[in-house]
Amino acid sequence: MSSTLSSIDSIISAFAEHGYICSEKIATAVFLANALEKPILIEGPPGVGKTELANTMALITEQELIRLQCYEGLDEAKALYEWKYGKQLLYTQILKEKLGELLEGTQGLDGAMDRLHSFSDVFYSERFIEPRPLLKALTASDGAVLLIDEIDKADQEFESLLLEVLGHYQTSIPELGTIKAEVAPRVFLTSNNTRDLSDALKRRCLHLYIPYPDERLEQKIIASRLPEIDPDLNRQLVGFVHGLRSLDLKKAPAISETIDWARSLVLLKANQLDRQLVRDTLNVLLKFEHDIEAATEKLGDLLKPSVSSTSRAVN
C-alpha cells in the first residue's frame, strides 16, 4: 500500500497538499476502498467535490486518470471495447491478395484448409481491438484511477455490464476470453441521485455520501484555494453562502461557485461584504435570475448573521 494511503491522517494530509480538504469521513472511505480494493460509489448534490476526489487521487498516486462520462444510450462499444472494422477489412483485402502465395504447393481443398489453419487467427485478436475506458483501466500496466462519472445518467442495463468489471476487475470478450487486471484500478463512481441505482451495483461498492460541507470545513477549503483571502471576509462569504443554501432555490451554490465568488471578491479587493457588493456579484454564485431575485429579497436577513459573526470574532 502506498505510504500516503496507509492511514486516515496521511490521506487527509496528502489530499490537502493537492488542495482537496477532505473530512475524516471521506478519508476513511478512501482508506478502506484502497485497502479492500473496492470501488467507491459517491453520491451527493452537484458541486461538492465528487469528481475532484478521483482527480486528486490520480495526482496523489501518480496514476493515469481514465474517465468514463455516462449518458443515456452508453453501450459496450463506447465503454469497454469495439473492433477496428476498417483495419479488419484491410487485413481481409491483403489476405486475399496473398492467398495464392500462402497456398502455393498445397494439394486439394483439405491441404489448402490445413495450410490456412496453420496460421494464427489474428482477425479477432488484440491487434484489432480498440480499448475504451473500462478496458484501458483493466489493462493499464501501472494501474489507473477509473472515474465512472454520473452513473445515474446511464441506462439501467449498463449497470449489468459493470458488475463483472467492478466485482472481479475482469471482463469477458467472447473472441478472446477473460481479461483480468494485473493491477486493480482504483474506481470512483459518482451519482447525482437522479435515479435509484441497482442493489447489485451498490453491493460491489463502498458507499460515500458527500453533503455540502459545514461552515468550518468550507472556510478551510476557501483558505486552501485562496491563502491571501482575509479571514473575516472568508467567514462572511461562507456564512452568506450557507444562508443561500437554506432558501428554496432552483440551484443552490456549489463549493466550486463559493470558490469562484471568493476569487471575485479578492479581485475586487473586498475585505467585507456589503449590500452593493453582494448585489453586483450574486451572478457568480447563482445561475438563474429567479434565484437572484429571491436572494436579493432576503439580502438583509442573509447578511446579518455573517456580519454579526465577524463582529463577534473581532470583539
PDB file of N, CA and C in Angstrom, residues 66-70 74 134 146-151 158 162 165-166 187-191:
ATOM      1  N   ILE A  66      -8.476   7.754 -15.883  1.00  0.00           N
ATOM      2  CA  ILE A  66      -9.274   7.339 -17.039  1.00  0.00           C
ATOM      3  C   ILE A  66     -10.729   7.629 -16.714  1.00  0.00           C
ATOM      4  N   ARG A  67     -11.359   8.460 -17.526  1.00  0.00           N
ATOM      5  CA  ARG A  67     -12.718   8.920 -17.205  1.00  0.00           C
ATOM      6  C   ARG A  67     -13.728   8.348 -18.195  1.00  0.00           C
ATOM      7  N   LEU A  68     -14.795   7.841 -17.646  1.00  0.00           N
ATOM      8  CA  LEU A  68     -15.927   7.396 -18.463  1.00  0.00           C
ATOM      9  C   LEU A  68     -17.126   8.266 -18.093  1.00  0.00           C
ATOM     10  N   GLN A  69     -17.502   9.168 -18.977  1.00  0.00           N
ATOM     11  CA  GLN A  69     -18.666  10.027 -18.739  1.00  0.00           C
ATOM     12  C   GLN A  69     -19.925   9.275 -19.172  1.00  0.00           C
ATOM     13  N   CYS A  70     -20.843   9.076 -18.242  1.00  0.00           N
ATOM     14  CA  CYS A  70     -22.042   8.298 -18.557  1.00  0.00           C
ATOM     15  C   CYS A  70     -23.139   9.180 -19.151  1.00  0.00           C
ATOM     16  N   LEU A  74     -25.357   4.921 -23.458  1.00  0.00           N
ATOM     17  CA  LEU A  74     -23.971   4.433 -23.386  1.00  0.00           C
ATOM     18  C   LEU A  74     -23.971   2.906 -23.465  1.00  0.00           C
ATOM     19  N   LEU A 134     -13.144   1.377 -19.832  1.00  0.00           N
ATOM     20  CA  LEU A 134     -13.139   0.260 -18.872  1.00  0.00           C
ATOM     21  C   LEU A 134     -11.995  -0.714 -19.162  1.00  0.00           C
ATOM     22  N   LEU A 146      -9.896   5.008 -12.203  1.00  0.00           N
ATOM     23  CA  LEU A 146     -11.024   4.985 -13.145  1.00  0.00           C
ATOM     24  C   LEU A 146     -12.188   5.773 -12.547  1.00  0.00           C
ATOM     25  N   LEU A 147     -12.580   6.819 -13.237  1.00  0.00           N
ATOM     26  CA  LEU A 147     -13.716   7.636 -12.812  1.00  0.00           C
ATOM     27  C   LEU A 147     -14.905   7.331 -13.722  1.00  0.00           C
ATOM     28  N   ILE A 148     -15.942   6.744 -13.144  1.00  0.00           N
ATOM     29  CA  ILE A 148     -17.184   6.488 -13.889  1.00  0.00           C
ATOM     30  C   ILE A 148     -18.159   7.571 -13.423  1.00  0.00           C
ATOM     31  N   ASP A 149     -18.228   8.628 -14.218  1.00  0.00           N
ATOM     32  CA  ASP A 149     -18.889   9.856 -13.771  1.00  0.00           C
ATOM     33  C   ASP A 149     -20.374   9.864 -14.135  1.00  0.00           C
ATOM     34  N   GLU A 150     -21.183  10.232 -13.137  1.00  0.00           N
ATOM     35  CA  GLU A 150     -22.636  10.362 -13.305  1.00  0.00           C
ATOM     36  C   GLU A 150     -23.266   9.064 -13.812  1.00  0.00           C
ATOM     37  N   ILE A 151     -23.004   7.996 -13.076  1.00  0.00           N
ATOM     38  CA  ILE A 151     -23.526   6.679 -13.437  1.00  0.00           C
ATOM     39  C   ILE A 151     -25.049   6.689 -13.498  1.00  0.00           C
ATOM     40  N   PHE A 158     -26.888  -0.765 -18.477  1.00  0.00           N
ATOM     41  CA  PHE A 158     -25.433  -0.568 -18.481  1.00  0.00           C
ATOM     42  C   PHE A 158     -24.812  -1.031 -17.168  1.00  0.00           C
ATOM     43  N   LEU A 162     -21.254  -3.422 -15.860  1.00  0.00           N
ATOM     44  CA  LEU A 162     -20.241  -3.032 -14.877  1.00  0.00           C
ATOM     45  C   LEU A 162     -20.009  -4.079 -13.796  1.00  0.00           C
ATOM     46  N   VAL A 165     -16.868  -6.139 -14.130  1.00  0.00           N
ATOM     47  CA  VAL A 165     -15.683  -5.264 -14.065  1.00  0.00           C
ATOM     48  C   VAL A 165     -15.420  -4.833 -12.626  1.00  0.00           C
ATOM     49  N   LEU A 166     -16.477  -4.427 -11.914  1.00  0.00           N
ATOM     50  CA  LEU A 166     -16.296  -3.918 -10.556  1.00  0.00           C
ATOM     51  C   LEU A 166     -16.145  -5.029  -9.522  1.00  0.00           C
ATOM     52  N   VAL A 187     -11.307   2.670  -8.393  1.00  0.00           N
ATOM     53  CA  VAL A 187     -12.516   3.063  -9.120  1.00  0.00           C
ATOM     54  C   VAL A 187     -13.382   4.004  -8.282  1.00  0.00           C
ATOM     55  N   PHE A 188     -13.815   5.084  -8.894  1.00  0.00           N
ATOM     56  CA  PHE A 188     -14.744   6.032  -8.269  1.00  0.00           C
ATOM     57  C   PHE A 188     -15.953   6.159  -9.187  1.00  0.00           C
ATOM     58  N   LEU A 189     -17.138   5.919  -8.640  1.00  0.00           N
ATOM     59  CA  LEU A 189     -18.375   6.163  -9.387  1.00  0.00           C
ATOM     60  C   LEU A 189     -19.072   7.352  -8.727  1.00  0.00           C
ATOM     61  N   THR A 190     -19.597   8.255  -9.526  1.00  0.00           N
ATOM     62  CA  THR A 190     -20.332   9.381  -8.949  1.00  0.00           C
ATOM     63  C   THR A 190     -21.786   9.330  -9.413  1.00  0.00           C
ATOM     64  N   SER A 191     -22.654   9.849  -8.538  1.00  0.00           N
ATOM     65  CA  SER A 191     -24.082   9.894  -8.873  1.00  0.00           C
ATOM     66  C   SER A 191     -24.688  11.147  -8.257  1.00  0.00           C
TER      67      SER A 191
END
